Amino acid sequence: MLNNLTQRLSRVVKTIRGEARITEANVADMLREVRLALLEADVALPVVREFTARVKDKALGQEVVGSLSPGQALVGVVHKELAALMGPGAVGLNLAVQPPAVVLMAGLQGAGKTTTTAKLAKWLIERQKKKVLTVSCDVYRPAAIAQLQTVSQQAGAEFLPSSPDEKPLDIAKRAIAHARAHHIDVLLVDTAGRLAVDAEMMREIADLHAALAPIETLFVVDAMQGQDALATARAFHDALPLTGIVLTKLDGDARGGAALSVHHVTGAPVKFAGVSEKIDGLEAFDPTRMADRILG
Ligand code: GDP
């Protein structure tokens, strides 16, 4: 999808870049193409509407029409608005609390929560010299606890074992006590996801949130999911005060839609991007660079 989006947008961009005069007619033509490209990339309709309205406003304003190379200026507007759609840049993790800083990982099963937990652990250990503890509150899938243990070891993080016999809330409380006793800087809490949003999962994670009082609640979402991801994002956003988003699988083919809409839907900044299955496959999300990539 991103490939298509990139192809279509670069075609539009090439055409308008050379325009010596920007008129309502050629702006309308361009916007029609942009709208189609975004819809094809599975960007939510309200997002597309707002985006094109903003570009139109600016395109017909002095900034473009009065400029020496209006085509170029118009491309600049599209670029800037595309980046703005994806939220503010360079928003790192907020860890400014009395340690342990708790980071709660939320999202559907398969979104990449466990992988991202380990990636974040490695990031915090290597770049910020933090002492990191991970714990899994997924008592429904014993394999999930074992998976977190394996990847935490790869990351060089401490791992607190938990068991399917425990209640998630009890694990959370035990983890906080352990982190305090062992002078942990950051406690990363992995949680159970389901295949789709359900009320019980939401209640459980809301309870965990209340018990842990995390400084960061990160919504992990598969960028390949398109519009489905947005309904999920909305449900999590309604249940929890999300502080950030991690877009995973941006290395896949079908990206585009979720990346462009998820900030708009939740209001939370996209903080990180997952770019491979490997433990070091995490990048700070940069909307400007993403816009560069999308515009080709
Ligand atoms: P969870 O159920 O949300 O904990 O998801 P997992 O962490 O188990 O990840 C599900 C699958 O997605 C695994 O096969 C991961 O290797 C894969 N995965 C996670 N993040 C990325 C990413 O950024 N890129 C790619 N290519 N694969 C990823």
mmCIF file of C-alpha atoms and ligand atoms in Angstrom:
data_model
loop_
_atom_site.group_PDB
_atom_site.id
_atom_site.type_symbol
_atom_site.label_atom_id
_atom_site.label_comp_id
_atom_site.label_asym_id
_atom_site.label_seq_id
_atom_site.Cartn_x
_atom_site.Cartn_y
_atom_site.Cartn_z
ATOM 1 C CA MET A 1 0.000 0.000 0.000
ATOM 2 C CA LEU A 2 2.763 2.405 0.842
ATOM 3 C CA ASN A 3 4.278 1.608 -2.509
ATOM 4 C CA ASN A 4 1.050 2.550 -4.204
ATOM 5 C CA LEU A 5 0.670 5.619 -2.070
ATOM 6 C CA THR A 6 4.225 6.644 -2.834
ATOM 7 C CA GLN A 7 3.804 5.988 -6.540
ATOM 8 C CA ARG A 8 0.588 7.925 -6.793
ATOM 9 C CA LEU A 9 1.754 10.821 -4.698
ATOM 10 C CA SER A 10 5.093 11.134 -6.443
ATOM 11 C CA ARG A 11 3.262 11.242 -9.739
ATOM 12 C CA VAL A 12 1.101 14.098 -8.435
ATOM 13 C CA VAL A 13 4.095 15.803 -6.915
ATOM 14 C CA LYS A 14 6.033 15.618 -10.172
ATOM 15 C CA THR A 15 3.179 17.216 -12.068
ATOM 16 C CA ILE A 16 2.594 20.047 -9.663
ATOM 17 C CA ARG A 17 6.245 20.755 -8.970
ATOM 18 C CA GLY A 18 6.631 22.171 -12.474
ATOM 19 C CA GLU A 19 3.448 24.267 -12.444
ATOM 20 C CA ALA A 20 4.185 27.913 -13.006
ATOM 21 C CA ARG A 21 0.735 28.978 -11.969
ATOM 22 C CA ILE A 22 -1.419 27.508 -9.247
ATOM 23 C CA THR A 23 -5.092 27.828 -9.966
ATOM 24 C CA GLU A 24 -8.179 26.507 -8.239
ATOM 25 C CA ALA A 25 -8.520 24.057 -11.102
ATOM 26 C CA ASN A 26 -5.075 22.490 -10.826
ATOM 27 C CA VAL A 27 -5.278 22.430 -7.023
ATOM 28 C CA ALA A 28 -8.589 20.587 -7.352
ATOM 29 C CA ASP A 29 -6.993 18.097 -9.752
ATOM 30 C CA MET A 30 -4.115 17.500 -7.419
ATOM 31 C CA LEU A 31 -6.363 17.079 -4.396
ATOM 32 C CA ARG A 32 -8.490 14.541 -6.230
ATOM 33 C CA GLU A 33 -5.391 12.439 -6.867
ATOM 34 C CA VAL A 34 -4.155 12.841 -3.309
ATOM 35 C CA ARG A 35 -7.562 11.873 -1.929
ATOM 36 C CA LEU A 36 -7.654 8.718 -4.050
ATOM 37 C CA ALA A 37 -4.114 7.779 -3.089
ATOM 38 C CA LEU A 38 -4.874 8.154 0.615
ATOM 39 C CA LEU A 39 -8.144 6.228 0.428
ATOM 40 C CA GLU A 40 -6.422 3.451 -1.460
ATOM 41 C CA ALA A 41 -3.810 3.293 1.292
ATOM 42 C CA ASP A 42 -6.670 2.690 3.747
ATOM 43 C CA VAL A 43 -6.468 6.043 5.474
ATOM 44 C CA ALA A 44 -9.708 6.795 7.335
ATOM 45 C CA LEU A 45 -12.146 9.018 5.449
ATOM 46 C CA PRO A 46 -12.407 11.804 8.084
ATOM 47 C CA VAL A 47 -8.627 12.015 8.125
ATOM 48 C CA VAL A 48 -8.505 12.249 4.351
ATOM 49 C CA ARG A 49 -11.158 14.970 4.376
ATOM 50 C CA GLU A 50 -9.402 17.061 6.972
ATOM 51 C CA PHE A 51 -6.062 16.625 5.278
ATOM 52 C CA THR A 52 -7.279 17.696 1.854
ATOM 53 C CA ALA A 53 -9.189 20.642 3.342
ATOM 54 C CA ARG A 54 -6.044 21.877 5.054
ATOM 55 C CA VAL A 55 -3.909 21.461 1.953
ATOM 56 C CA LYS A 56 -6.510 23.274 -0.123
ATOM 57 C CA ASP A 57 -6.627 26.180 2.301
ATOM 58 C CA LYS A 58 -2.898 26.629 2.254
ATOM 59 C CA ALA A 59 -2.542 25.903 -1.448
ATOM 60 C CA LEU A 60 -4.823 28.753 -2.365
ATOM 61 C CA GLY A 61 -3.232 31.040 0.198
ATOM 62 C CA GLN A 62 -0.418 33.527 -0.339
ATOM 63 C CA GLU A 63 2.255 31.088 0.773
ATOM 64 C CA VAL A 64 1.842 29.176 -2.479
ATOM 65 C CA VAL A 65 0.188 31.439 -4.999
ATOM 66 C CA GLY A 66 2.504 34.350 -4.274
ATOM 67 C CA SER A 67 5.673 32.289 -4.289
ATOM 68 C CA LEU A 68 8.260 32.218 -7.078
ATOM 69 C CA SER A 69 7.811 28.528 -7.775
ATOM 70 C CA PRO A 70 4.253 27.796 -6.727
ATOM 71 C CA GLY A 71 4.412 24.117 -7.735
ATOM 72 C CA GLN A 72 7.355 23.582 -5.445
ATOM 73 C CA ALA A 73 5.644 25.490 -2.650
ATOM 74 C CA LEU A 74 2.547 23.355 -3.044
ATOM 75 C CA VAL A 75 4.608 20.186 -2.734
ATOM 76 C CA GLY A 76 6.040 21.683 0.439
ATOM 77 C CA VAL A 77 2.518 22.199 1.801
ATOM 78 C CA VAL A 78 1.563 18.583 1.070
ATOM 79 C CA HIS A 79 4.744 17.393 2.768
ATOM 80 C CA LYS A 80 4.227 19.558 5.829
ATOM 81 C CA GLU A 81 0.585 18.571 6.251
ATOM 82 C CA LEU A 82 1.416 14.892 5.766
ATOM 83 C CA ALA A 83 4.000 15.109 8.540
ATOM 84 C CA ALA A 84 1.590 17.087 10.761
ATOM 85 C CA LEU A 85 -1.006 14.354 10.294
ATOM 86 C CA MET A 86 1.381 11.909 11.928
ATOM 87 C CA GLY A 87 1.885 14.121 14.966
ATOM 88 C CA PRO A 88 4.774 15.902 16.588
ATOM 89 C CA GLY A 89 8.287 14.642 15.959
ATOM 90 C CA ALA A 90 10.920 13.415 18.377
ATOM 91 C CA VAL A 91 8.738 12.604 21.350
ATOM 92 C CA GLY A 92 10.750 10.217 23.471
ATOM 93 C CA LEU A 93 9.594 8.268 26.477
ATOM 94 C CA ASN A 94 8.705 10.295 29.515
ATOM 95 C CA LEU A 95 10.519 8.732 32.449
ATOM 96 C CA ALA A 96 10.486 11.767 34.707
ATOM 97 C CA VAL A 97 9.126 10.156 37.840
ATOM 98 C CA GLN A 98 10.464 8.692 41.024
ATOM 99 C CA PRO A 99 11.756 5.254 39.850
ATOM 100 C CA PRO A 100 10.522 2.800 38.918
ATOM 101 C CA ALA A 101 8.992 4.495 35.892
ATOM 102 C CA VAL A 102 6.270 2.112 34.760
ATOM 103 C CA VAL A 103 5.538 1.599 31.066
ATOM 104 C CA LEU A 104 2.347 -0.302 30.268
ATOM 105 C CA MET A 105 2.160 -2.039 26.889
ATOM 106 C CA ALA A 106 -1.310 -2.357 25.362
ATOM 107 C CA GLY A 107 -2.602 -3.760 22.092
ATOM 108 C CA LEU A 108 -4.117 -6.735 20.340
ATOM 109 C CA GLN A 109 -2.533 -10.157 20.191
ATOM 110 C CA GLY A 110 0.012 -10.286 17.397
ATOM 111 C CA ALA A 111 0.461 -6.500 17.262
ATOM 112 C CA GLY A 112 4.020 -6.896 18.480
ATOM 113 C CA LYS A 113 3.737 -6.032 22.191
ATOM 114 C CA THR A 114 6.169 -8.631 23.487
ATOM 115 C CA THR A 115 8.726 -7.968 20.764
ATOM 116 C CA THR A 116 8.407 -4.221 21.324
ATOM 117 C CA THR A 117 8.765 -4.644 25.086
ATOM 118 C CA ALA A 118 12.141 -6.284 24.539
ATOM 119 C CA LYS A 119 13.161 -3.738 21.904
ATOM 120 C CA LEU A 120 12.334 -0.920 24.305
ATOM 121 C CA ALA A 121 14.246 -2.664 27.086
ATOM 122 C CA LYS A 122 17.321 -2.837 24.871
ATOM 123 C CA TRP A 123 16.877 0.779 23.808
ATOM 124 C CA LEU A 124 16.627 1.980 27.414
ATOM 125 C CA ILE A 125 19.552 -0.146 28.575
ATOM 126 C CA GLU A 126 21.894 0.819 25.760
ATOM 127 C CA ARG A 127 20.965 4.403 25.027
ATOM 128 C CA GLN A 128 19.835 5.598 28.409
ATOM 129 C CA LYS A 129 21.812 3.296 30.687
ATOM 130 C CA LYS A 130 18.664 2.336 32.556
ATOM 131 C CA LYS A 131 18.170 -0.668 34.761
ATOM 132 C CA VAL A 132 15.159 -2.359 33.206
ATOM 133 C CA LEU A 133 12.801 -5.045 34.503
ATOM 134 C CA THR A 134 10.198 -6.753 32.338
ATOM 135 C CA VAL A 135 7.147 -8.701 33.466
ATOM 136 C CA SER A 136 4.249 -10.352 31.669
ATOM 137 C CA CYS A 137 0.668 -10.081 32.900
ATOM 138 C CA ASP A 138 -0.537 -12.412 30.150
ATOM 139 C CA VAL A 139 -1.851 -15.270 32.259
ATOM 140 C CA TYR A 140 -3.868 -16.734 29.399
ATOM 141 C CA ARG A 141 -0.981 -17.861 27.243
ATOM 142 C CA PRO A 142 1.910 -19.449 29.134
ATOM 143 C CA ALA A 143 3.888 -19.263 25.874
ATOM 144 C CA ALA A 144 3.627 -15.477 26.053
ATOM 145 C CA ILE A 145 5.423 -15.419 29.408
ATOM 146 C CA ALA A 146 8.150 -17.721 28.080
ATOM 147 C CA GLN A 147 8.477 -15.550 24.947
ATOM 148 C CA LEU A 148 8.970 -12.421 27.045
ATOM 149 C CA GLN A 149 11.588 -14.222 29.101
ATOM 150 C CA THR A 150 13.540 -15.219 25.977
ATOM 151 C CA VAL A 151 13.479 -11.789 24.360
ATOM 152 C CA SER A 152 14.208 -10.004 27.641
ATOM 153 C CA GLN A 153 17.323 -12.102 28.023
ATOM 154 C CA GLN A 154 18.350 -11.154 24.492
ATOM 155 C CA ALA A 155 17.837 -7.514 25.437
ATOM 156 C CA GLY A 156 19.897 -7.858 28.586
ATOM 157 C CA ALA A 157 16.952 -6.882 30.768
ATOM 158 C CA GLU A 158 15.981 -8.402 34.077
ATOM 159 C CA PHE A 159 12.863 -10.525 33.817
ATOM 160 C CA LEU A 160 10.409 -11.206 36.622
ATOM 161 C CA PRO A 161 8.775 -14.626 36.175
ATOM 162 C CA SER A 162 4.996 -14.799 36.471
ATOM 163 C CA SER A 163 2.599 -17.720 36.301
ATOM 164 C CA PRO A 164 -0.765 -18.440 34.662
ATOM 165 C CA ASP A 165 -2.078 -19.222 38.161
ATOM 166 C CA GLU A 166 -1.657 -15.637 39.279
ATOM 167 C CA LYS A 167 -4.100 -12.797 38.751
ATOM 168 C CA PRO A 168 -2.761 -10.038 36.475
ATOM 169 C CA LEU A 169 -3.287 -7.456 39.218
ATOM 170 C CA ASP A 170 -1.278 -9.531 41.701
ATOM 171 C CA ILE A 171 1.562 -9.850 39.193
ATOM 172 C CA ALA A 172 1.511 -6.095 38.693
ATOM 173 C CA LYS A 173 1.704 -5.372 42.422
ATOM 174 C CA ARG A 174 4.459 -7.924 42.904
ATOM 175 C CA ALA A 175 6.394 -6.397 40.002
ATOM 176 C CA ILE A 176 6.207 -2.898 41.486
ATOM 177 C CA ALA A 177 7.407 -4.155 44.862
ATOM 178 C CA HIS A 178 10.246 -6.093 43.214
ATOM 179 C CA ALA A 179 11.254 -3.095 41.124
ATOM 180 C CA ARG A 180 11.334 -0.848 44.190
ATOM 181 C CA ALA A 181 13.348 -3.344 46.210
ATOM 182 C CA HIS A 182 15.872 -3.841 43.393
ATOM 183 C CA HIS A 183 16.269 -0.192 42.396
ATOM 184 C CA ILE A 184 14.902 -0.696 38.918
ATOM 185 C CA ASP A 185 14.695 2.468 36.778
ATOM 186 C CA VAL A 186 12.066 1.285 34.309
ATOM 187 C CA LEU A 187 9.478 -1.462 34.683
ATOM 188 C CA LEU A 188 8.041 -2.625 31.361
ATOM 189 C CA VAL A 189 4.709 -4.414 31.756
ATOM 190 C CA ASP A 190 3.551 -6.649 28.906
ATOM 191 C CA THR A 191 -0.163 -7.444 28.874
ATOM 192 C CA ALA A 192 -2.551 -9.956 27.353
ATOM 193 C CA GLY A 193 -3.992 -9.116 23.980
ATOM 194 C CA ARG A 194 -6.910 -10.749 22.250
ATOM 195 C CA LEU A 195 -7.554 -11.249 18.586
ATOM 196 C CA ALA A 196 -10.179 -8.533 18.698
ATOM 197 C CA VAL A 197 -11.250 -5.903 21.182
ATOM 198 C CA ASP A 198 -13.376 -7.374 23.955
ATOM 199 C CA ALA A 199 -14.860 -5.935 27.118
ATOM 200 C CA GLU A 200 -13.028 -8.244 29.488
ATOM 201 C CA MET A 201 -9.610 -7.386 28.036
ATOM 202 C CA MET A 202 -10.408 -3.698 28.309
ATOM 203 C CA ARG A 203 -11.570 -4.034 31.910
ATOM 204 C CA GLU A 204 -8.426 -5.958 32.799
ATOM 205 C CA ILE A 205 -6.032 -3.473 31.260
ATOM 206 C CA ALA A 206 -7.915 -0.545 32.784
ATOM 207 C CA ASP A 207 -7.543 -2.212 36.210
ATOM 208 C CA LEU A 208 -3.846 -2.772 35.558
ATOM 209 C CA HIS A 209 -3.525 0.856 34.596
ATOM 210 C CA ALA A 210 -5.167 1.949 37.840
ATOM 211 C CA ALA A 211 -2.923 -0.304 39.936
ATOM 212 C CA LEU A 212 0.344 0.508 38.174
ATOM 213 C CA ALA A 213 -0.159 4.240 37.574
ATOM 214 C CA PRO A 214 2.168 4.066 34.563
ATOM 215 C CA ILE A 215 3.927 7.203 33.370
ATOM 216 C CA GLU A 216 3.671 5.803 29.836
ATOM 217 C CA THR A 217 0.850 3.741 28.357
ATOM 218 C CA LEU A 218 1.910 2.686 24.891
ATOM 219 C CA PHE A 219 -0.532 1.385 22.343
ATOM 220 C CA VAL A 220 1.235 -1.075 20.077
ATOM 221 C CA VAL A 221 -0.350 -1.362 16.663
ATOM 222 C CA ASP A 222 0.440 -3.294 13.540
ATOM 223 C CA ALA A 223 0.901 -0.782 10.730
ATOM 224 C CA MET A 224 -0.217 -3.392 8.220
ATOM 225 C CA GLN A 225 -3.723 -3.465 9.643
ATOM 226 C CA GLY A 226 -5.097 -0.378 7.934
ATOM 227 C CA GLN A 227 -8.563 0.734 8.993
ATOM 228 C CA ASP A 228 -9.061 -2.201 11.393
ATOM 229 C CA ALA A 229 -6.282 -0.741 13.455
ATOM 230 C CA LEU A 230 -8.231 2.451 13.869
ATOM 231 C CA ALA A 231 -11.282 0.870 15.462
ATOM 232 C CA THR A 232 -8.916 -0.883 17.853
ATOM 233 C CA ALA A 233 -7.031 2.342 18.557
ATOM 234 C CA ARG A 234 -10.293 4.087 19.324
ATOM 235 C CA ALA A 235 -11.379 1.339 21.749
ATOM 236 C CA PHE A 236 -8.066 1.436 23.629
ATOM 237 C CA HIS A 237 -8.083 5.205 23.623
ATOM 238 C CA ASP A 238 -11.549 5.204 25.200
ATOM 239 C CA ALA A 239 -10.511 2.711 27.888
ATOM 240 C CA LEU A 240 -7.065 4.083 28.739
ATOM 241 C CA PRO A 241 -5.248 7.400 28.709
ATOM 242 C CA LEU A 242 -2.716 6.478 26.008
ATOM 243 C CA THR A 243 0.504 8.466 26.153
ATOM 244 C CA GLY A 244 2.070 7.143 22.983
ATOM 245 C CA ILE A 245 1.834 4.789 20.057
ATOM 246 C CA VAL A 246 4.277 2.270 18.662
ATOM 247 C CA LEU A 247 3.687 1.426 15.008
ATOM 248 C CA THR A 248 5.089 -2.009 14.312
ATOM 249 C CA LYS A 249 5.922 -3.806 11.070
ATOM 250 C CA LEU A 250 6.676 -0.623 9.175
ATOM 251 C CA ASP A 251 9.120 -2.791 7.260
ATOM 252 C CA GLY A 252 6.176 -4.671 5.729
ATOM 253 C CA ASP A 253 4.498 -3.886 2.430
ATOM 254 C CA ALA A 254 1.034 -2.886 3.435
ATOM 255 C CA ARG A 255 1.824 0.169 5.475
ATOM 256 C CA GLY A 256 0.330 3.568 5.068
ATOM 257 C CA GLY A 257 -3.187 3.783 6.394
ATOM 258 C CA ALA A 258 -2.597 3.210 10.088
ATOM 259 C CA ALA A 259 0.556 5.318 10.137
ATOM 260 C CA LEU A 260 -1.328 8.256 8.719
ATOM 261 C CA SER A 261 -4.457 7.943 10.838
ATOM 262 C CA VAL A 262 -3.593 6.588 14.262
ATOM 263 C CA HIS A 263 -2.331 9.839 15.737
ATOM 264 C CA HIS A 264 -5.346 11.669 14.406
ATOM 265 C CA VAL A 265 -7.708 9.123 15.950
ATOM 266 C CA THR A 266 -6.107 8.924 19.390
ATOM 267 C CA GLY A 267 -4.390 12.288 19.763
ATOM 268 C CA ALA A 268 -1.397 10.408 21.163
ATOM 269 C CA PRO A 269 2.022 10.902 19.569
ATOM 270 C CA VAL A 270 3.601 8.037 17.631
ATOM 271 C CA LYS A 271 6.793 7.574 19.616
ATOM 272 C CA PHE A 272 8.443 4.556 18.026
ATOM 273 C CA ALA A 273 8.386 2.509 14.858
ATOM 274 C CA GLY A 274 9.141 -1.202 14.664
ATOM 275 C CA VAL A 275 11.156 -1.866 11.529
ATOM 276 C CA SER A 276 12.157 -5.515 11.815
ATOM 277 C CA GLU A 277 11.560 -8.660 13.802
ATOM 278 C CA LYS A 278 14.973 -8.293 15.375
ATOM 279 C CA ILE A 279 15.503 -6.915 18.818
ATOM 280 C CA ASP A 280 17.261 -3.806 17.551
ATOM 281 C CA GLY A 281 14.544 -3.121 14.979
ATOM 282 C CA LEU A 282 13.126 -0.074 16.724
ATOM 283 C CA GLU A 283 13.400 3.555 15.633
ATOM 284 C CA ALA A 284 12.281 6.826 17.142
ATOM 285 C CA PHE A 285 9.331 7.800 14.951
ATOM 286 C CA ASP A 286 9.995 10.814 12.799
ATOM 287 C CA PRO A 287 6.912 12.169 10.944
ATOM 288 C CA THR A 288 9.022 14.300 8.615
ATOM 289 C CA ARG A 289 11.117 11.349 7.526
ATOM 290 C CA MET A 290 7.997 9.241 7.137
ATOM 291 C CA ALA A 291 6.472 11.972 4.951
ATOM 292 C CA ASP A 292 9.687 11.972 2.857
ATOM 293 C CA ARG A 293 9.327 8.249 2.400
ATOM 294 C CA ILE A 294 5.676 8.452 1.478
ATOM 295 C CA LEU A 295 6.214 11.228 -1.061
ATOM 296 C CA GLY A 296 9.019 9.202 -2.638
HETATM 297 P P1 GDP B 1 2.126 -9.710 20.710
HETATM 298 O O1 GDP B 1 1.143 -10.815 20.610
HETATM 299 O O2 GDP B 1 1.456 -8.371 20.579
HETATM 300 O O3 GDP B 1 2.999 -9.784 21.921
HETATM 301 O O4 GDP B 1 3.054 -9.828 19.401
HETATM 302 P P2 GDP B 1 4.529 -10.409 19.245
HETATM 303 O O5 GDP B 1 5.519 -9.521 19.902
HETATM 304 O O6 GDP B 1 4.539 -11.842 19.626
HETATM 305 O O7 GDP B 1 4.729 -10.234 17.685
HETATM 306 C C1 GDP B 1 3.922 -10.917 16.733
HETATM 307 C C2 GDP B 1 4.751 -11.180 15.481
HETATM 308 O O8 GDP B 1 5.099 -9.959 14.857
HETATM 309 C C3 GDP B 1 6.078 -11.874 15.775
HETATM 310 O O9 GDP B 1 6.316 -12.826 14.773
HETATM 311 C C4 GDP B 1 7.092 -10.753 15.722
HETATM 312 O O10 GDP B 1 8.373 -11.207 15.344
HETATM 313 C C5 GDP B 1 6.505 -9.879 14.652
HETATM 314 N N1 GDP B 1 6.913 -8.452 14.778
HETATM 315 C C6 GDP B 1 6.789 -7.631 15.838
HETATM 316 N N2 GDP B 1 7.252 -6.390 15.554
HETATM 317 C C7 GDP B 1 7.688 -6.429 14.264
HETATM 318 C C8 GDP B 1 8.261 -5.451 13.366
HETATM 319 O O11 GDP B 1 8.456 -4.273 13.679
HETATM 320 N N3 GDP B 1 8.569 -5.904 12.111
HETATM 321 C C9 GDP B 1 8.327 -7.197 11.717
HETATM 322 N N4 GDP B 1 8.649 -7.534 10.470
HETATM 323 N N5 GDP B 1 7.788 -8.114 12.518
HETATM 324 C C10 GDP B 1 7.462 -7.743 13.777
#
